[in-house]
Each structure stands twice: as C-alpha cells, then as structure tokens.
mmCIF file with all atom_site columns, C-alpha atoms in Angstrom:
data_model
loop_
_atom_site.group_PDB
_atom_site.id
_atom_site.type_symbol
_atom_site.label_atom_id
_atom_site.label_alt_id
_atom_site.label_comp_id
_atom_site.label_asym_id
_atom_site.label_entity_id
_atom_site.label_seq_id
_atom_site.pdbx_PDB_ins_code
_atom_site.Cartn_x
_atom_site.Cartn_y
_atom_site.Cartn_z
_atom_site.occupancy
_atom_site.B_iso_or_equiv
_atom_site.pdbx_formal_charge
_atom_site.auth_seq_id
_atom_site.auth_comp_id
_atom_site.auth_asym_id
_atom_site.auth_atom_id
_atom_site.pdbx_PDB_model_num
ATOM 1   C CA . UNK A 1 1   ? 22.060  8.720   14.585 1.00 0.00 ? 16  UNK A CA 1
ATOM 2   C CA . UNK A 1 2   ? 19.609  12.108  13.934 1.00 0.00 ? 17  UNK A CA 1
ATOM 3   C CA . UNK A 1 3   ? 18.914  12.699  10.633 1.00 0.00 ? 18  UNK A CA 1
ATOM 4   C CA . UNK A 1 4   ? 19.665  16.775  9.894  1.00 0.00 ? 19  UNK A CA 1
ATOM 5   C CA . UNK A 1 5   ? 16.086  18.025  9.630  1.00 0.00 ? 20  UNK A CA 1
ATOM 6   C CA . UNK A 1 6   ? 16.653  21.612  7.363  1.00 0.00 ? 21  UNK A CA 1
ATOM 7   C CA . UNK A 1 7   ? 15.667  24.258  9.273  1.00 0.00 ? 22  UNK A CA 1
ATOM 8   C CA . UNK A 1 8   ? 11.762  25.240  9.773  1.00 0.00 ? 23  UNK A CA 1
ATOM 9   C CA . UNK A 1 9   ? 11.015  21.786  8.382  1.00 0.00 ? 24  UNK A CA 1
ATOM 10  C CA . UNK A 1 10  ? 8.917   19.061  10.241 1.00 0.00 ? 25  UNK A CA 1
ATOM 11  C CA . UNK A 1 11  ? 11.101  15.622  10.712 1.00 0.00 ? 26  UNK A CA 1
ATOM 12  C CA . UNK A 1 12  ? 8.162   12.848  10.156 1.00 0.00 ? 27  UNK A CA 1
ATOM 13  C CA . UNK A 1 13  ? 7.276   15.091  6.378  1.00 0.00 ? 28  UNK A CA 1
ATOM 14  C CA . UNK A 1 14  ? 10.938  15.528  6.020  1.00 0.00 ? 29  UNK A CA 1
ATOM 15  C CA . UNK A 1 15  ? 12.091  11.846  6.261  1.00 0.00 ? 30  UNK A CA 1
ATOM 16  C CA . UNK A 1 16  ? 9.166   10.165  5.550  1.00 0.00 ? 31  UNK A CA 1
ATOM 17  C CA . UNK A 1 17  ? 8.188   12.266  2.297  1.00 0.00 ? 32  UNK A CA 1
ATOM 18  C CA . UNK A 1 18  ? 10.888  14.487  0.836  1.00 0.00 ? 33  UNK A CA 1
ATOM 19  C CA . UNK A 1 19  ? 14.117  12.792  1.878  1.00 0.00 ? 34  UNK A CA 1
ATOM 20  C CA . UNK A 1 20  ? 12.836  9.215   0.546  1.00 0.00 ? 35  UNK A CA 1
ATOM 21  C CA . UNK A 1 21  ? 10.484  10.025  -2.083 1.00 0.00 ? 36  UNK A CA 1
ATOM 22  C CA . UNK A 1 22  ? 9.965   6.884   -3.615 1.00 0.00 ? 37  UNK A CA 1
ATOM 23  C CA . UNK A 1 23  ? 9.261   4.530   -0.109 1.00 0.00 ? 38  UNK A CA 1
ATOM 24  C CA . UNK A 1 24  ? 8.526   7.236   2.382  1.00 0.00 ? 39  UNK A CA 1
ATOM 25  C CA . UNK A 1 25  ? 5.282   8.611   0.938  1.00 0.00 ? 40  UNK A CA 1
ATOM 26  C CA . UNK A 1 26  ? 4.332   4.576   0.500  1.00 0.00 ? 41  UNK A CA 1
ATOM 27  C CA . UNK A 1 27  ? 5.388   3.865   3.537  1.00 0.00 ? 42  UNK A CA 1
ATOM 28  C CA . UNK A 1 28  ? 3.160   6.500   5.423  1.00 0.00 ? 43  UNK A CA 1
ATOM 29  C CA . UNK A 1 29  ? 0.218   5.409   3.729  1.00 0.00 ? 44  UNK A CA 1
ATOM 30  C CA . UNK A 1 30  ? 0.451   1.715   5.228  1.00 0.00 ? 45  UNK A CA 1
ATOM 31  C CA . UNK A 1 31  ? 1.526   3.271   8.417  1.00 0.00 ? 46  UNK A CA 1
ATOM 32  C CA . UNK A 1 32  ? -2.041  5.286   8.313  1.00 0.00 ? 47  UNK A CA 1
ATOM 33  C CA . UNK A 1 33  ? -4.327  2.681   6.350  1.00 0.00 ? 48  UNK A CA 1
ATOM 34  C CA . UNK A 1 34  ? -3.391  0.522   9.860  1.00 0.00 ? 49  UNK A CA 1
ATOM 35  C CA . UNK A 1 35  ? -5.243  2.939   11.777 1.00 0.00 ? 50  UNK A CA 1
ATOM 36  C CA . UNK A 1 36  ? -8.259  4.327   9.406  1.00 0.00 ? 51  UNK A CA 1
ATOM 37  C CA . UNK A 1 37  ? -8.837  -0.009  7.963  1.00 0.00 ? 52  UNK A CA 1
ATOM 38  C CA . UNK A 1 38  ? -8.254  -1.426  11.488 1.00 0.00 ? 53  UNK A CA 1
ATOM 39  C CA . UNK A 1 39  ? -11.443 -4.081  12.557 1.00 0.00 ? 54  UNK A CA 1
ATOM 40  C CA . UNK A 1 40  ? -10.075 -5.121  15.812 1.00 0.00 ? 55  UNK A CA 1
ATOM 41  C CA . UNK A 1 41  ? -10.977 -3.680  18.881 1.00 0.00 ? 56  UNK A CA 1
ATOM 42  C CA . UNK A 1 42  ? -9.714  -0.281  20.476 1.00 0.00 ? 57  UNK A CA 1
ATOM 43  C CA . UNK A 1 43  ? -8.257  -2.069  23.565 1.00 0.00 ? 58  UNK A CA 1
ATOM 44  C CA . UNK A 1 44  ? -6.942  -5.202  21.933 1.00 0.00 ? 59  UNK A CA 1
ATOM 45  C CA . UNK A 1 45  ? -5.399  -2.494  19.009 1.00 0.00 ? 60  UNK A CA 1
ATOM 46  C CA . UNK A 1 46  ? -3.585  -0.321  21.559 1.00 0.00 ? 61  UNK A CA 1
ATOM 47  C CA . UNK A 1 47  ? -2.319  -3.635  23.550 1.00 0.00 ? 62  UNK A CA 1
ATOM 48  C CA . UNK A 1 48  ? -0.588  -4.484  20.805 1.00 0.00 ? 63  UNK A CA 1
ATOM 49  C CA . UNK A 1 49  ? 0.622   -1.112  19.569 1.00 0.00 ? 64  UNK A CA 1
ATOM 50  C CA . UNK A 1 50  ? 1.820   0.069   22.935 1.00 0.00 ? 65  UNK A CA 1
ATOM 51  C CA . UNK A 1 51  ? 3.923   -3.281  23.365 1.00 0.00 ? 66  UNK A CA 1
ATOM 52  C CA . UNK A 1 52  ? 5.435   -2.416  20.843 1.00 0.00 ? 67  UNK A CA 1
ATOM 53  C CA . UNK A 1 53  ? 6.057   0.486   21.368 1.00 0.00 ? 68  UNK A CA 1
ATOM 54  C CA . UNK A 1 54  ? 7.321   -0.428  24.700 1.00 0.00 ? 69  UNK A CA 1
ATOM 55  C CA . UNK A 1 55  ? 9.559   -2.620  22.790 1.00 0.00 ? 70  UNK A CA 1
ATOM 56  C CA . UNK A 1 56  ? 11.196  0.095   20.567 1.00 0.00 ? 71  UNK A CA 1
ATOM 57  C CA . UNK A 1 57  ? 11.222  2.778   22.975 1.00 0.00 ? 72  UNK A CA 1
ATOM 58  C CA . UNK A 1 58  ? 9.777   5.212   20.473 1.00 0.00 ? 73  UNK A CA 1
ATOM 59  C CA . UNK A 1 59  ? 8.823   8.121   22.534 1.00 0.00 ? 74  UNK A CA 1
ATOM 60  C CA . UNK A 1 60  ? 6.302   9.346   19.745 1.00 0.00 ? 75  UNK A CA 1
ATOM 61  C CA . UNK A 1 61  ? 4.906   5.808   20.094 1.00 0.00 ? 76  UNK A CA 1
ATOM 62  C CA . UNK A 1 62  ? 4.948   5.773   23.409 1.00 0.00 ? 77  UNK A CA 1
ATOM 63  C CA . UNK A 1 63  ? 2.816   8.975   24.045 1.00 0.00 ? 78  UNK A CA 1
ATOM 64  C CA . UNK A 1 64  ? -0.176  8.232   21.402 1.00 0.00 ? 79  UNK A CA 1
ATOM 65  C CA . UNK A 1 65  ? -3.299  6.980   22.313 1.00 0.00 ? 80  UNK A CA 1
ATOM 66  C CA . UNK A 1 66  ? -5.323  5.836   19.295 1.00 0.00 ? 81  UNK A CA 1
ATOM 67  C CA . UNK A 1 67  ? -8.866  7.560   19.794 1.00 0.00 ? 82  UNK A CA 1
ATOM 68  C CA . UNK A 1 68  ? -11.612 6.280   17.941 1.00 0.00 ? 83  UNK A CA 1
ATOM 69  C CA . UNK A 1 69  ? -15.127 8.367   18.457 1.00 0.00 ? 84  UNK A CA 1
ATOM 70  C CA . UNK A 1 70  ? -13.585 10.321  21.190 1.00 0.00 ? 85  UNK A CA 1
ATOM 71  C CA . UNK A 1 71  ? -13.255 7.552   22.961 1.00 0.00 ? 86  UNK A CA 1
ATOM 72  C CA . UNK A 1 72  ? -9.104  6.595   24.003 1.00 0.00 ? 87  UNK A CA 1
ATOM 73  C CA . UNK A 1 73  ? -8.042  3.540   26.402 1.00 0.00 ? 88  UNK A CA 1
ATOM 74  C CA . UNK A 1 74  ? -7.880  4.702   30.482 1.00 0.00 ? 89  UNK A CA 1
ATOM 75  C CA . UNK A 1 75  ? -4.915  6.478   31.527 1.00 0.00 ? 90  UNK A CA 1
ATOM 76  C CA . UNK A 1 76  ? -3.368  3.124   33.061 1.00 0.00 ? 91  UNK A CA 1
ATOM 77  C CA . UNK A 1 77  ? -3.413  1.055   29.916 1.00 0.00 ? 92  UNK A CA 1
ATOM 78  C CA . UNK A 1 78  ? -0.036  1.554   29.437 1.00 0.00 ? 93  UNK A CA 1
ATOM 79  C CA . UNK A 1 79  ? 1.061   0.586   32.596 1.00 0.00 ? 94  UNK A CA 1
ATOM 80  C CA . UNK A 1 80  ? -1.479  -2.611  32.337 1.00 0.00 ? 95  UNK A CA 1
ATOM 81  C CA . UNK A 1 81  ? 0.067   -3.405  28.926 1.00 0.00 ? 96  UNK A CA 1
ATOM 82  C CA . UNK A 1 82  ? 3.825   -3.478  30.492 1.00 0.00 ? 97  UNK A CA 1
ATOM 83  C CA . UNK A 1 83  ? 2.401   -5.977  33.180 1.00 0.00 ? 98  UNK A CA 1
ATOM 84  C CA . UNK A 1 84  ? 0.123   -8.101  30.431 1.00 0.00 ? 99  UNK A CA 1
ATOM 85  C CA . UNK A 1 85  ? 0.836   -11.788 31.947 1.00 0.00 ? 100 UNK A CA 1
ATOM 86  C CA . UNK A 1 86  ? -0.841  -10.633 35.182 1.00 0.00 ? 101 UNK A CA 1
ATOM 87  C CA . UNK A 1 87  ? -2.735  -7.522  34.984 1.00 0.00 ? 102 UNK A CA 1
ATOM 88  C CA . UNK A 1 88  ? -6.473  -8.202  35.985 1.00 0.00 ? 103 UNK A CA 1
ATOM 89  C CA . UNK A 1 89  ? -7.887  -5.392  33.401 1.00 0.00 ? 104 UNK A CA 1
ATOM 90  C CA . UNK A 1 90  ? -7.733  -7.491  30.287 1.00 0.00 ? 105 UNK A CA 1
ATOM 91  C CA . UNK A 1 91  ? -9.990  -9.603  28.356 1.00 0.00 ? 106 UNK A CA 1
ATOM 92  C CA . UNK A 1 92  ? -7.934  -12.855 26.824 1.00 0.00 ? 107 UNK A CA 1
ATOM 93  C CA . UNK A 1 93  ? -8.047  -11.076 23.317 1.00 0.00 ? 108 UNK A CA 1
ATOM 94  C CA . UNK A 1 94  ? -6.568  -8.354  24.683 1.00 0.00 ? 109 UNK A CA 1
ATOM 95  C CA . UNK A 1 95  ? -3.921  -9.791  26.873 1.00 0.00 ? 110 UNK A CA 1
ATOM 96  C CA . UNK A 1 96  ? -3.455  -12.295 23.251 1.00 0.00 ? 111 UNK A CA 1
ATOM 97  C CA . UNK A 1 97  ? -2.980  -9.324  21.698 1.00 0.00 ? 112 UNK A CA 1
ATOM 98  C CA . UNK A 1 98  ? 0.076   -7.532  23.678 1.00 0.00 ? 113 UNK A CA 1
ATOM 99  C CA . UNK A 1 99  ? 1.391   -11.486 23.557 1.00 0.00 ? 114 UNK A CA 1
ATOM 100 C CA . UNK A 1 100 ? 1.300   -11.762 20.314 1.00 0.00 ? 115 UNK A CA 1
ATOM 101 C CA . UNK A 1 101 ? 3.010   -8.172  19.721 1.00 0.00 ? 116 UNK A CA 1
ATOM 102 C CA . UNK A 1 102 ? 5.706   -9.237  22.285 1.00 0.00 ? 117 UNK A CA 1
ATOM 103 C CA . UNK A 1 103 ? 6.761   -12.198 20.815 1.00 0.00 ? 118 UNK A CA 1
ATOM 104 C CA . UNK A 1 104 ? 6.236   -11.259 17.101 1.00 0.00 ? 119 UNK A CA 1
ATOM 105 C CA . UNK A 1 105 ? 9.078   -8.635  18.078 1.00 0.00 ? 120 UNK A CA 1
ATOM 106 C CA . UNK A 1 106 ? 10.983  -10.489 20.497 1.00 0.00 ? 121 UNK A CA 1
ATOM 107 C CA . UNK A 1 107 ? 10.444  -14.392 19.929 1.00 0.00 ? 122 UNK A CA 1
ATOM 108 C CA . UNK A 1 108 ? 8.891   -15.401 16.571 1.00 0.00 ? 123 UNK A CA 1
ATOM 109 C CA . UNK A 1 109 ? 10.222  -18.154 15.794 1.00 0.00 ? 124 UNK A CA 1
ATOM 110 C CA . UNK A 1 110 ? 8.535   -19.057 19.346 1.00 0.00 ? 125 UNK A CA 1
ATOM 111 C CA . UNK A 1 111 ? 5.185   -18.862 18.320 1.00 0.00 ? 126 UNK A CA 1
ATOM 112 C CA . UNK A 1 112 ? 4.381   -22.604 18.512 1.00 0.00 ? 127 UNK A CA 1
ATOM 113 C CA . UNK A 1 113 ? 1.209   -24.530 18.088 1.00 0.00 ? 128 UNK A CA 1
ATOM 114 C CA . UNK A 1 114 ? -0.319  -23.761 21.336 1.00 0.00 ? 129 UNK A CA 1
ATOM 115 C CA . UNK A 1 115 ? 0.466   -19.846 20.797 1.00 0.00 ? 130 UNK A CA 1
ATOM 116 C CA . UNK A 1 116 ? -1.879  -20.792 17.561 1.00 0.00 ? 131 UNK A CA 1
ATOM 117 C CA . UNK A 1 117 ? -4.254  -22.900 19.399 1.00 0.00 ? 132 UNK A CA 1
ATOM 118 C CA . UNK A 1 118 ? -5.064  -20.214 22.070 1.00 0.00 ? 133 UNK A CA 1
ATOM 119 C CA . UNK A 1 119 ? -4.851  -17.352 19.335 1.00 0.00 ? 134 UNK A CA 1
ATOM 120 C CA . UNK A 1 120 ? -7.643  -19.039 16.895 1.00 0.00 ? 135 UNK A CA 1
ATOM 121 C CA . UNK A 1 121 ? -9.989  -19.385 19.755 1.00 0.00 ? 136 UNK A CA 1
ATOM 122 C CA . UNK A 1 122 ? -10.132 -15.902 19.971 1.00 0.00 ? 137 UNK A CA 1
ATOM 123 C CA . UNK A 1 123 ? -9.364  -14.345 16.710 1.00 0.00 ? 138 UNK A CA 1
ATOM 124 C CA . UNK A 1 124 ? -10.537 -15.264 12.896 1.00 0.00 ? 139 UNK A CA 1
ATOM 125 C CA . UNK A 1 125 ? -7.844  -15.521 10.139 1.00 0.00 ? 140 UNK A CA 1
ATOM 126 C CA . UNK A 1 126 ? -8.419  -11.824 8.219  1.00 0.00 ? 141 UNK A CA 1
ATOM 127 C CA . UNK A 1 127 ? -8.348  -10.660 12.598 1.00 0.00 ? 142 UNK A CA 1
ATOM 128 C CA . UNK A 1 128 ? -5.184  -12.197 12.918 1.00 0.00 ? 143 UNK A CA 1
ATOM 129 C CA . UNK A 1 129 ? -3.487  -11.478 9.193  1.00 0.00 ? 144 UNK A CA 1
ATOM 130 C CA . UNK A 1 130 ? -4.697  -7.552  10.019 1.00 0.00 ? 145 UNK A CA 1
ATOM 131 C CA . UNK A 1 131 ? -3.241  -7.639  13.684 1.00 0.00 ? 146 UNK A CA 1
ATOM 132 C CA . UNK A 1 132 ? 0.244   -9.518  12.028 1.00 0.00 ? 147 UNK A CA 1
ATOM 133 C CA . UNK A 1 133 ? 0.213   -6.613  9.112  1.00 0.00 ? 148 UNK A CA 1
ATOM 134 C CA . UNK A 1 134 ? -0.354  -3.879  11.983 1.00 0.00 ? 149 UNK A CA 1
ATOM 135 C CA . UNK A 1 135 ? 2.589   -5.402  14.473 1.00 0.00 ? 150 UNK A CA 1
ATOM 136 C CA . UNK A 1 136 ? 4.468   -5.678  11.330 1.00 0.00 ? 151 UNK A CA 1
ATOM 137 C CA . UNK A 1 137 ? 4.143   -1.920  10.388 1.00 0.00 ? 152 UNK A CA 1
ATOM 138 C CA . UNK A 1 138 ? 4.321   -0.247  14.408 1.00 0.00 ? 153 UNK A CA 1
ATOM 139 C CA . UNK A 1 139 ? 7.750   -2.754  14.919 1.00 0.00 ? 154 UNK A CA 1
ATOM 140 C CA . UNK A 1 140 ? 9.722   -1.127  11.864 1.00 0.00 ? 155 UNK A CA 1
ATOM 141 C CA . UNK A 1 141 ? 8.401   2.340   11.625 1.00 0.00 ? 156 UNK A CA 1
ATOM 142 C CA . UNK A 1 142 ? 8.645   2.795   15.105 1.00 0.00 ? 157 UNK A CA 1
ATOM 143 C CA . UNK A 1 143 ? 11.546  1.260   15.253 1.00 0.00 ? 158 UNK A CA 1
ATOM 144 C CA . UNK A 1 144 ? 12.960  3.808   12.222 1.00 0.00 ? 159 UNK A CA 1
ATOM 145 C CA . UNK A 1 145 ? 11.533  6.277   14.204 1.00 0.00 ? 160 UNK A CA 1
ATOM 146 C CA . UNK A 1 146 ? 13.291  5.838   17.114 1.00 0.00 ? 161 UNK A CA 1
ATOM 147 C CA . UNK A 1 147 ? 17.300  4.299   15.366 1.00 0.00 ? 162 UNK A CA 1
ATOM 148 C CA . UNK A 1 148 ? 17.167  7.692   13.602 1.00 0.00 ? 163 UNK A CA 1
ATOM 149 C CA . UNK A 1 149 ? 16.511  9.840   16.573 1.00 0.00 ? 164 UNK A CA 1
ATOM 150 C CA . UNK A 1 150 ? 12.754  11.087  15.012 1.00 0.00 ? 165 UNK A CA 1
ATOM 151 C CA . UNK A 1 151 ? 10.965  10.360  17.580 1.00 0.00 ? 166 UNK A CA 1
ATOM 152 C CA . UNK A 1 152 ? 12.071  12.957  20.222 1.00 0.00 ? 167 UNK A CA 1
ATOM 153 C CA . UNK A 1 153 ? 11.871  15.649  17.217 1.00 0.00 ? 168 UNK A CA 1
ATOM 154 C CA . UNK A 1 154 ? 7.894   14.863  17.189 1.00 0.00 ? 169 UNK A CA 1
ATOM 155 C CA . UNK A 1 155 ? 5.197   16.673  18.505 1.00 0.00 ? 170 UNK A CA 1
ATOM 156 C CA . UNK A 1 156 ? 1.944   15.318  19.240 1.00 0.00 ? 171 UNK A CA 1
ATOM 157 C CA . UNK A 1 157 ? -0.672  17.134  17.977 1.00 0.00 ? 172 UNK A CA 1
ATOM 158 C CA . UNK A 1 158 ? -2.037  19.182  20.753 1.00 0.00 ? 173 UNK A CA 1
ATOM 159 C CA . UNK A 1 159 ? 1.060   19.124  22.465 1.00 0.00 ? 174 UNK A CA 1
#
C-alpha cells in the first residue's frame, strides 16, 4: 500500500506528523532520541541498525549511514553486516550486535541462555536495555516505512 502524499508535501512530515497527529509526532521523537541518546558504539550501532534494515528492506534504511563527528562506518559495512557469522571485520560486540538485531526480528523467542551468557560478557544491562529499545524502534518504523511504500518516496539529505 502507498499512502497518497498531497501534492508538494514531504511523505516522512506528512505521515509521521500531520496524518497521525497524536502518535506520529511521538513516535518521531523516539525514532530520533535513538540516535542523539545512543551510548553504544558507532560500529556496533550501525550493525544492528543495518540488520535490520536488511531485514525490512527499507530502502531509506538501507541507504543511511549514521555519522557521528564526521566520522560514518567504511563503505563495506553493509556488505560485512549481511555476512556477520563470518566476516573477519568485526569485534564480538559488534558481530553480538547484528546477532542480536537478527534474531530480536527474526527468532526471539530463540534468544536462550547462552545468547545471554555471550551477550553479558560483552555488554552491561542499561547497553543492552538501550540496544533492545533501539532494535525495537528501527524494526517497526522501518518496517512502517517500508509496508506503506514511504520509503522509496524519501530522499536522503544530500541526495
């Protein structure tokens, strides 16, 4: 399904503001607080988002790179993220973290106690409730994005 967009109108402001007034406008603001409150990592953050992403086949989501002090994962992250049980240019918490974001979509009621086991050795409790909250937030607003056709009526700033 597309939403209808009126005419000289932006879809993300459209849908997520105007068209929902009373959960869109809420909604963006946890979308955003993940990515201006985030503690974790660059490279263990965009593992996770990008799997995601992956897994939703947003387009918007797909094409973002998070950039924090100019700085924005290599050009080949993506492709490492796809391959994240055997790529060789990941740290465990970041390969943890595109786990994690793969079976939080995919397998949750999978996540057993060794999942746990290997996850606490490499992540506190407030890393792991803010990665959970952040999986939780890329999963259904990408995932909105992409049922309702938004995401190939997005432009990327810059783009």
């Amino acid at each position: 399904m597309n939403v209808d967009i009126p005419e000289g109108r932006n879809a993300i402001e459209y849908v997520w503001g105007d068209l929902v007034p009373g959960i869109g406008p809420a909604a963006a603001n946890f979308s955003l607080a993940v990515y201006a409150h985030t503690t974790l990592g660059l490279r263990e953050f965009e593992a996770a988002r990008l799997r995601i992403a992956q897994i939703n086949g947003c387009l918007f989501c797909l094409d973002w790179r998070t950039e924090r002090d100019g700085v924005k994962v290599e050009e080949e992250f993506a492709d490492a993220v796809a391959k994240w049980r055997t790529t060789d240019a990941f740290d465990e918490r970041t390969r943890l973290a595109a786990e994690y974001a793969e079976r939080y979509a995919l397998d949750h009621h999978g996540l057993d106690e060794e999942f746990w086991d290997r996850m606490t050795a490499h992540y506190d409790q407030a890393q792991i409730v803010e990665l959970t909250m952040s999986l939780g937030s890329w999963l259904a607003f990408g995932r909105l994005n992409r049922v309702l056709g938004l995401d190939a009526m997005c432009v990327l700033p810059g783009h």
